[in-house]
PDB file of C-alpha atoms in Angstrom:
ATOM      1  CA  MET F   1      50.255 -25.288 -29.168  1.00 54.00           C
ATOM      2  CA  GLU F   2      51.456 -21.734 -29.618  1.00 68.00           C
ATOM      3  CA  PHE F   3      54.652 -20.370 -28.109  1.00 72.00           C
ATOM      4  CA  ASP F   4      53.920 -17.647 -25.552  1.00 81.00           C
ATOM      5  CA  ARG F   5      56.796 -15.227 -25.043  1.00 80.00           C
ATOM      6  CA  VAL F   6      55.363 -13.719 -21.868  1.00 78.00           C
ATOM      7  CA  GLU F   7      55.041 -17.110 -20.185  1.00 83.00           C
ATOM      8  CA  TYR F   8      58.575 -17.973 -21.252  1.00 85.00           C
ATOM      9  CA  TYR F   9      59.918 -14.716 -19.827  1.00 83.00           C
ATOM     10  CA  LYS F  10      58.067 -15.288 -16.558  1.00 83.00           C
ATOM     11  CA  SER F  11      59.897 -18.606 -16.182  1.00 87.00           C
ATOM     12  CA  LEU F  12      63.313 -16.888 -16.332  1.00 86.00           C
ATOM     13  CA  SER F  13      65.253 -15.680 -13.311  1.00 89.00           C
ATOM     14  CA  LYS F  14      65.406 -11.959 -12.452  1.00 89.00           C
ATOM     15  CA  GLY F  15      69.015 -11.773 -13.645  1.00 90.00           C
ATOM     16  CA  ASP F  16      68.142 -13.324 -17.005  1.00 90.00           C
ATOM     17  CA  LEU F  17      65.169 -10.991 -17.375  1.00 89.00           C
ATOM     18  CA  ASN F  18      67.259  -7.922 -16.619  1.00 91.00           C
ATOM     19  CA  GLU F  19      69.933  -9.014 -19.087  1.00 94.00           C
ATOM     20  CA  THR F  20      67.281  -9.670 -21.747  1.00 91.00           C
ATOM     21  CA  TYR F  21      65.716  -6.272 -21.040  1.00 92.00           C
ATOM     22  CA  PHE F  22      68.989  -4.396 -21.560  1.00 95.00           C
ATOM     23  CA  LEU F  23      69.930  -6.441 -24.631  1.00 95.00           C
ATOM     24  CA  VAL F  24      66.580  -5.739 -26.287  1.00 94.00           C
ATOM     25  CA  ARG F  25      66.901  -2.024 -25.443  1.00 94.00           C
ATOM     26  CA  GLU F  26      70.327  -2.036 -27.096  1.00 96.00           C
ATOM     27  CA  ILE F  27      68.894  -3.739 -30.181  1.00 95.00           C
ATOM     28  CA  ILE F  28      66.165  -1.099 -30.423  1.00 95.00           C
ATOM     29  CA  GLY F  29      68.777   1.653 -30.113  1.00 94.00           C
ATOM     30  CA  ILE F  30      70.839   0.153 -32.931  1.00 96.00           C
ATOM     31  CA  GLU F  31      67.770  -0.285 -35.152  1.00 95.00           C
ATOM     32  CA  MET F  32      66.684   3.308 -34.510  1.00 94.00           C
ATOM     33  CA  ALA F  33      70.189   4.593 -35.292  1.00 96.00           C
ATOM     34  CA  ILE F  34      70.137   2.724 -38.609  1.00 96.00           C
ATOM     35  CA  TYR F  35      66.644   4.068 -39.344  1.00 95.00           C
ATOM     36  CA  MET F  36      67.643   7.663 -38.590  1.00 95.00           C
ATOM     37  CA  THR F  37      70.795   7.328 -40.706  1.00 96.00           C
ATOM     38  CA  LEU F  38      68.715   6.025 -43.595  1.00 95.00           C
ATOM     39  CA  LEU F  39      66.110   8.752 -43.133  1.00 94.00           C
ATOM     40  CA  PHE F  40      68.593  11.631 -43.059  1.00 95.00           C
ATOM     41  CA  GLY F  41      70.584  10.113 -45.924  1.00 94.00           C
ATOM     42  CA  PHE F  42      67.430   9.953 -48.015  1.00 94.00           C
ATOM     43  CA  LEU F  43      66.463  13.509 -47.059  1.00 92.00           C
ATOM     44  CA  THR F  44      69.941  14.717 -48.052  1.00 93.00           C
ATOM     45  CA  VAL F  45      69.713  12.936 -51.397  1.00 89.00           C
ATOM     46  CA  ALA F  46      66.195  14.282 -51.874  1.00 87.00           C
ATOM     47  CA  TYR F  47      67.293  17.844 -51.230  1.00 88.00           C
ATOM     48  CA  VAL F  48      70.477  17.713 -53.303  1.00 90.00           C
ATOM     49  CA  VAL F  49      69.649  15.597 -56.356  1.00 89.00           C
ATOM     50  CA  ALA F  50      65.908  14.822 -56.470  1.00 86.00           C
ATOM     51  CA  ALA F  51      65.233  17.455 -59.132  1.00 86.00           C
ATOM     52  CA  LYS F  52      68.005  16.062 -61.365  1.00 88.00           C
ATOM     53  CA  LEU F  53      66.788  12.440 -61.359  1.00 88.00           C
ATOM     54  CA  ASN F  54      64.780  11.050 -64.240  1.00 89.00           C
ATOM     55  CA  ARG F  55      61.563   9.149 -63.547  1.00 88.00           C
ATOM     56  CA  PHE F  56      63.180   5.676 -63.493  1.00 93.00           C
ATOM     57  CA  GLN F  57      65.910   6.780 -61.094  1.00 91.00           C
ATOM     58  CA  ALA F  58      63.398   8.466 -58.785  1.00 90.00           C
ATOM     59  CA  VAL F  59      61.103   5.425 -58.710  1.00 91.00           C
ATOM     60  CA  SER F  60      64.063   3.109 -58.115  1.00 93.00           C
ATOM     61  CA  LEU F  61      65.401   5.254 -55.285  1.00 93.00           C
ATOM     62  CA  VAL F  62      62.012   5.612 -53.591  1.00 94.00           C
ATOM     63  CA  SER F  63      61.271   1.889 -53.994  1.00 95.00           C
ATOM     64  CA  LEU F  64      64.565   0.807 -52.435  1.00 95.00           C
ATOM     65  CA  TYR F  65      64.231   3.375 -49.663  1.00 95.00           C
ATOM     66  CA  SER F  66      60.643   2.346 -48.921  1.00 95.00           C
ATOM     67  CA  ALA F  67      61.393  -1.385 -48.896  1.00 96.00           C
ATOM     68  CA  TYR F  68      64.335  -1.029 -46.524  1.00 95.00           C
ATOM     69  CA  THR F  69      62.444   1.479 -44.367  1.00 95.00           C
ATOM     70  CA  PHE F  70      59.478  -0.869 -43.965  1.00 94.00           C
ATOM     71  CA  TRP F  71      61.815  -3.715 -43.064  1.00 95.00           C
ATOM     72  CA  LEU F  72      63.394  -1.492 -40.388  1.00 95.00           C
ATOM     73  CA  ILE F  73      60.025  -0.244 -39.121  1.00 94.00           C
ATOM     74  CA  PHE F  74      58.723  -3.771 -38.606  1.00 94.00           C
ATOM     75  CA  SER F  75      62.017  -4.808 -37.051  1.00 95.00           C
ATOM     76  CA  VAL F  76      61.737  -1.953 -34.528  1.00 94.00           C
ATOM     77  CA  VAL F  77      58.091  -2.814 -33.859  1.00 94.00           C
ATOM     78  CA  ASP F  78      58.972  -6.474 -33.206  1.00 93.00           C
ATOM     79  CA  SER F  79      61.820  -5.494 -30.875  1.00 94.00           C
ATOM     80  CA  THR F  80      59.593  -2.999 -29.060  1.00 93.00           C
ATOM     81  CA  ASN F  81      56.953  -5.695 -28.645  1.00 92.00           C
ATOM     82  CA  MET F  82      59.612  -7.999 -27.204  1.00 91.00           C
ATOM     83  CA  LEU F  83      60.683  -5.234 -24.802  1.00 91.00           C
ATOM     84  CA  ALA F  84      57.061  -4.769 -23.728  1.00 91.00           C
ATOM     85  CA  ASP F  85      56.802  -8.522 -23.064  1.00 90.00           C
ATOM     86  CA  VAL F  86      59.967  -8.486 -20.948  1.00 90.00           C
ATOM     87  CA  THR F  87      58.811  -5.379 -19.061  1.00 90.00           C
ATOM     88  CA  PHE F  88      55.472  -7.063 -18.366  1.00 89.00           C
ATOM     89  CA  ALA F  89      57.249 -10.179 -17.092  1.00 88.00           C
ATOM     90  CA  ILE F  90      59.529  -8.111 -14.832  1.00 88.00           C
ATOM     91  CA  SER F  91      57.137  -5.576 -13.351  1.00 87.00           C
ATOM     92  CA  GLY F  92      53.643  -6.434 -14.543  1.00 85.00           C
ATOM     93  CA  GLN F  93      53.313  -3.023 -16.224  1.00 86.00           C
ATOM     94  CA  ASP F  94      51.480  -2.897 -19.520  1.00 86.00           C
ATOM     95  CA  THR F  95      53.747  -0.983 -21.941  1.00 87.00           C
ATOM     96  CA  TYR F  96      52.330  -2.327 -25.202  1.00 88.00           C
ATOM     97  CA  TRP F  97      51.217   1.183 -26.175  1.00 91.00           C
ATOM     98  CA  THR F  98      54.875   1.923 -27.006  1.00 89.00           C
ATOM     99  CA  VAL F  99      54.648  -0.496 -29.926  1.00 91.00           C
ATOM    100  CA  ILE F 100      51.827   1.522 -31.489  1.00 93.00           C
ATOM    101  CA  VAL F 101      53.548   4.854 -30.796  1.00 93.00           C
ATOM    102  CA  ASN F 102      56.829   3.668 -32.351  1.00 91.00           C
ATOM    103  CA  PHE F 103      55.032   2.331 -35.419  1.00 93.00           C
ATOM    104  CA  GLY F 104      53.083   5.570 -35.847  1.00 94.00           C
ATOM    105  CA  LEU F 105      56.108   7.846 -35.452  1.00 94.00           C
ATOM    106  CA  LEU F 106      58.272   5.854 -37.838  1.00 94.00           C
ATOM    107  CA  LEU F 107      55.482   5.676 -40.400  1.00 95.00           C
ATOM    108  CA  VAL F 108      54.909   9.445 -40.194  1.00 95.00           C
ATOM    109  CA  CYS F 109      58.647  10.052 -40.694  1.00 94.00           C
ATOM    110  CA  TRP F 110      58.570   7.846 -43.801  1.00 94.00           C
ATOM    111  CA  ILE F 111      55.532   9.653 -45.237  1.00 95.00           C
ATOM    112  CA  VAL F 112      57.011  13.104 -44.564  1.00 94.00           C
ATOM    113  CA  SER F 113      60.300  12.106 -46.210  1.00 93.00           C
ATOM    114  CA  LEU F 114      58.455  10.982 -49.343  1.00 93.00           C
ATOM    115  CA  ILE F 115      56.445  14.202 -49.422  1.00 92.00           C
ATOM    116  CA  LEU F 116      59.657  16.222 -49.186  1.00 90.00           C
ATOM    117  CA  PHE F 117      61.268  14.145 -51.933  1.00 90.00           C
ATOM    118  CA  PHE F 118      58.385  14.691 -54.344  1.00 89.00           C
ATOM    119  CA  GLN F 119      58.052  18.386 -53.453  1.00 89.00           C
ATOM    120  CA  VAL F 120      61.733  19.000 -54.189  1.00 86.00           C
ATOM    121  CA  ARG F 121      61.428  16.958 -57.379  1.00 82.00           C
ATOM    122  CA  ARG F 122      58.358  18.877 -58.526  1.00 81.00           C
ATOM    123  CA  ARG F 123      59.945  22.230 -57.709  1.00 75.00           C
ATOM    124  CA  GLY F 124      63.038  21.389 -59.774  1.00 63.00           C
ATOM    125  CA  THR F 125      61.210  20.360 -62.951  1.00 51.00           C
TER     126      THR F 125
END
């Protein structure tokens, strides 16, 4: 038997659902703040020192950045999915499209940051 989050949320009281809704929104806000901090930190490093890094340093930096970014992206996607489940349990509105939009936007930001990093690196050498 598989655990169904939507059915569980439907069994909660309205007060519990509202509290869960606002807690999950807060979690998403914190995760997005961490993601944006990481993104702009990486872009700053890319702009300032990417051309001065040797190949090993560049690969190490991009690998660590990518691993942590993917962990954050999937964390945001899971939280957004949870928020969509809670919203569906509260109002019956289907907001699962926000999961796909969040995933797409965060993935595009990651790709653009890597393109910028390698463009700055190529320009400097």
